[in-house]
Amino acid sequence: MERIELKKIKVEDVYVSVLSRKRVANAEGWTRMEEVSKRFAPTGSIVIDAVGRVLAADSGVDSVGLAAALGVPSSALNTILKTLTGLKTCEFIKSYRLLRAREWIVCTDLELRQVAARSGFPTQGSFNRSFTEQFGQTPRDYRRQNRPANFRELYEWQ
């Protein structure tokens, strides 16, 4: 029997931006602010798509709350996520939160404690540890190196 490899779904596939508008340029060089879509392309998995919707609405949800929101047992959700993404439920949630935090850090002037809270991390310390582990530098250093000087002209957020 032929073995069929499932394409792993990435957290980025269901991530919804925290930005409301973003400056874009066209080929002629003029720029304008455009709305940032709050929708993601369906992944082909109703479970993963539902997980993405829940995380976009509530970044503070934990694995038990996520399973409850989907009406499935935590163990079943963990098995499905592990199969489709290669990540446990808690790892998937943490990765989603870190994507959100990275966007807040690069595109806004929110204080890092606000970034941690808005991204769903329970404490500033857990945020700092997770961010440093994932990106190889502290949130503060990441901001210094990656946020454009004119970020207020490029991005709008709420």
CSV table of C-alpha atoms in Angstrom, one decimal:
chain,number,residue,atom,x,y,z
A,1,MET,CA,0.0,0.0,0.0
A,2,GLU,CA,1.2,3.5,-0.9
A,3,ARG,CA,2.0,5.7,2.1
A,4,ILE,CA,0.4,9.1,1.8
A,5,GLU,CA,2.2,12.0,3.5
A,6,LEU,CA,-0.1,14.7,4.9
A,7,LYS,CA,1.0,18.3,4.4
A,8,LYS,CA,1.6,19.8,7.8
A,9,ILE,CA,-0.5,22.8,8.5
A,10,LYS,CA,1.5,25.7,10.0
A,11,VAL,CA,0.4,28.2,12.6
A,12,GLU,CA,1.0,31.0,10.0
A,13,ASP,CA,-1.7,29.4,7.9
A,14,VAL,CA,-4.4,30.4,10.4
A,15,TYR,CA,-2.8,33.5,11.9
A,16,VAL,CA,-5.0,36.7,11.8
A,17,SER,CA,-3.1,40.0,12.0
A,18,VAL,CA,-3.5,42.4,14.8
A,19,LEU,CA,-3.1,45.3,12.4
A,20,SER,CA,-6.2,47.2,11.2
A,21,ARG,CA,-4.4,49.0,8.3
A,22,LYS,CA,-1.1,48.8,6.6
A,23,ARG,CA,0.7,51.1,4.1
A,24,VAL,CA,1.2,49.5,0.7
A,25,ALA,CA,3.0,50.8,-2.4
A,26,ASN,CA,2.2,50.0,-6.1
A,27,ALA,CA,4.6,49.8,-9.1
A,28,GLU,CA,4.3,53.5,-9.8
A,29,GLY,CA,5.6,54.3,-6.3
A,30,TRP,CA,2.5,55.9,-4.7
A,31,THR,CA,1.4,54.5,-1.3
A,32,ARG,CA,-1.9,54.3,0.6
A,33,MET,CA,-3.2,52.7,3.7
A,34,GLU,CA,-5.2,49.6,3.1
A,35,GLU,CA,-7.4,47.5,5.4
A,36,VAL,CA,-5.7,44.3,6.7
A,37,SER,CA,-7.8,41.3,6.1
A,38,LYS,CA,-9.0,39.5,9.2
A,39,ARG,CA,-9.7,36.3,7.3
A,40,PHE,CA,-7.4,33.5,6.5
A,41,ALA,CA,-7.6,31.0,3.6
A,42,PRO,CA,-9.2,27.7,4.6
A,43,THR,CA,-6.6,25.1,5.4
A,44,GLY,CA,-8.7,22.1,4.3
A,45,SER,CA,-9.3,21.1,7.9
A,46,ILE,CA,-12.4,22.2,9.6
A,47,VAL,CA,-10.8,21.6,13.0
A,48,ILE,CA,-7.7,23.7,12.3
A,49,ASP,CA,-9.8,26.5,10.7
A,50,ALA,CA,-12.0,26.5,13.9
A,51,VAL,CA,-8.9,26.6,16.1
A,52,GLY,CA,-7.7,29.6,14.1
A,53,ARG,CA,-11.0,31.4,14.6
A,54,VAL,CA,-11.0,30.8,18.3
A,55,LEU,CA,-7.4,32.0,18.7
A,56,ALA,CA,-8.0,35.1,16.6
A,57,ALA,CA,-10.9,36.0,18.9
A,58,ASP,CA,-9.3,35.1,22.2
A,59,SER,CA,-5.5,34.8,22.4
A,60,GLY,CA,-5.7,34.1,26.1
A,61,VAL,CA,-7.5,30.8,25.7
A,62,ASP,CA,-5.6,27.8,27.0
A,63,SER,CA,-5.8,24.2,25.6
A,64,VAL,CA,-8.7,23.2,27.9
A,65,GLY,CA,-10.6,26.3,26.9
A,66,LEU,CA,-9.9,25.7,23.2
A,67,ALA,CA,-11.2,22.2,23.4
A,68,ALA,CA,-14.3,23.4,25.2
A,69,ALA,CA,-14.9,26.1,22.6
A,70,LEU,CA,-14.7,23.4,19.9
A,71,GLY,CA,-16.9,21.0,21.9
A,72,VAL,CA,-14.3,18.2,21.8
A,73,PRO,CA,-12.2,16.4,24.5
A,74,SER,CA,-8.8,17.9,25.1
A,75,SER,CA,-7.1,14.5,24.3
A,76,ALA,CA,-8.9,14.3,20.9
A,77,LEU,CA,-8.0,17.9,20.0
A,78,ASN,CA,-4.4,17.2,21.0
A,79,THR,CA,-4.3,14.1,18.7
A,80,ILE,CA,-5.8,16.0,15.8
A,81,LEU,CA,-3.5,19.0,16.1
A,82,LYS,CA,-0.4,16.7,16.5
A,83,THR,CA,-1.4,14.8,13.4
A,84,LEU,CA,-2.2,17.8,11.2
A,85,THR,CA,0.5,20.3,12.5
A,86,GLY,CA,3.1,18.3,14.3
A,87,LEU,CA,2.5,20.4,17.4
A,88,LYS,CA,0.7,19.6,20.7
A,89,THR,CA,-2.2,21.9,21.5
A,90,CYS,CA,-0.2,23.9,24.0
A,91,GLU,CA,2.6,24.3,21.5
A,92,PHE,CA,0.3,25.5,18.7
A,93,ILE,CA,-1.3,28.0,21.0
A,94,LYS,CA,2.1,29.3,22.2
A,95,SER,CA,3.3,29.6,18.6
A,96,TYR,CA,0.2,31.6,17.7
A,97,ARG,CA,0.7,33.9,20.6
A,98,LEU,CA,4.4,34.4,19.6
A,99,LEU,CA,3.4,35.4,16.1
A,100,ARG,CA,0.9,37.9,17.6
A,101,ALA,CA,3.6,39.2,20.0
A,102,ARG,CA,6.1,39.6,17.2
A,103,GLU,CA,3.7,41.7,15.2
A,104,TRP,CA,2.9,43.9,18.2
A,105,ILE,CA,6.6,44.4,18.8
A,106,VAL,CA,7.5,45.3,15.3
A,107,CYS,CA,4.5,47.3,14.3
A,108,THR,CA,3.5,49.2,17.4
A,109,ASP,CA,4.8,51.3,20.3
A,110,LEU,CA,2.9,49.2,23.0
A,111,GLU,CA,5.0,48.6,26.1
A,112,LEU,CA,6.3,45.0,26.3
A,113,ARG,CA,4.1,44.2,29.3
A,114,GLN,CA,1.1,45.2,27.1
A,115,VAL,CA,2.4,43.1,24.3
A,116,ALA,CA,2.6,40.1,26.6
A,117,ALA,CA,-0.9,40.6,27.9
A,118,ARG,CA,-2.5,41.2,24.5
A,119,SER,CA,-0.7,38.2,23.1
A,120,GLY,CA,-2.2,36.0,25.8
A,121,PHE,CA,0.8,35.2,27.9
A,122,PRO,CA,-0.1,34.9,31.6
A,123,THR,CA,3.1,36.7,32.8
A,124,GLN,CA,5.8,39.0,31.5
A,125,GLY,CA,8.4,36.4,32.5
A,126,SER,CA,6.8,33.5,30.5
A,127,PHE,CA,6.5,35.9,27.6
A,128,ASN,CA,10.1,36.9,27.7
A,129,ARG,CA,11.3,33.3,28.1
A,130,SER,CA,9.1,32.0,25.2
A,131,PHE,CA,10.0,34.9,22.9
A,132,THR,CA,13.7,34.5,23.5
A,133,GLU,CA,13.6,30.8,23.0
A,134,GLN,CA,11.7,31.1,19.7
A,135,PHE,CA,13.5,34.1,18.2
A,136,GLY,CA,16.9,34.0,19.8
A,137,GLN,CA,16.7,37.4,21.3
A,138,THR,CA,14.8,39.3,23.9
A,139,PRO,CA,11.6,41.1,22.9
A,140,ARG,CA,13.4,44.5,23.5
A,141,ASP,CA,16.4,43.6,21.3
A,142,TYR,CA,14.0,42.2,18.6
A,143,ARG,CA,12.1,45.5,18.6
A,144,ARG,CA,15.3,47.5,18.3
A,145,GLN,CA,16.5,45.5,15.4
A,146,ASN,CA,13.2,45.0,13.5
A,147,ARG,CA,10.9,47.9,14.0
A,148,PRO,CA,11.1,50.5,11.3
A,149,ALA,CA,11.7,54.1,12.5
A,150,ASN,CA,8.5,55.2,10.7
A,151,PHE,CA,6.3,52.4,11.9
A,152,ARG,CA,3.6,54.8,12.9
A,153,GLU,CA,3.3,55.9,9.3
A,154,LEU,CA,3.2,52.2,8.1
A,155,TYR,CA,0.8,50.5,10.4
A,156,GLU,CA,-2.5,51.2,12.3
A,157,TRP,CA,-3.8,49.0,15.1
A,158,GLN,CA,-6.4,49.1,17.8
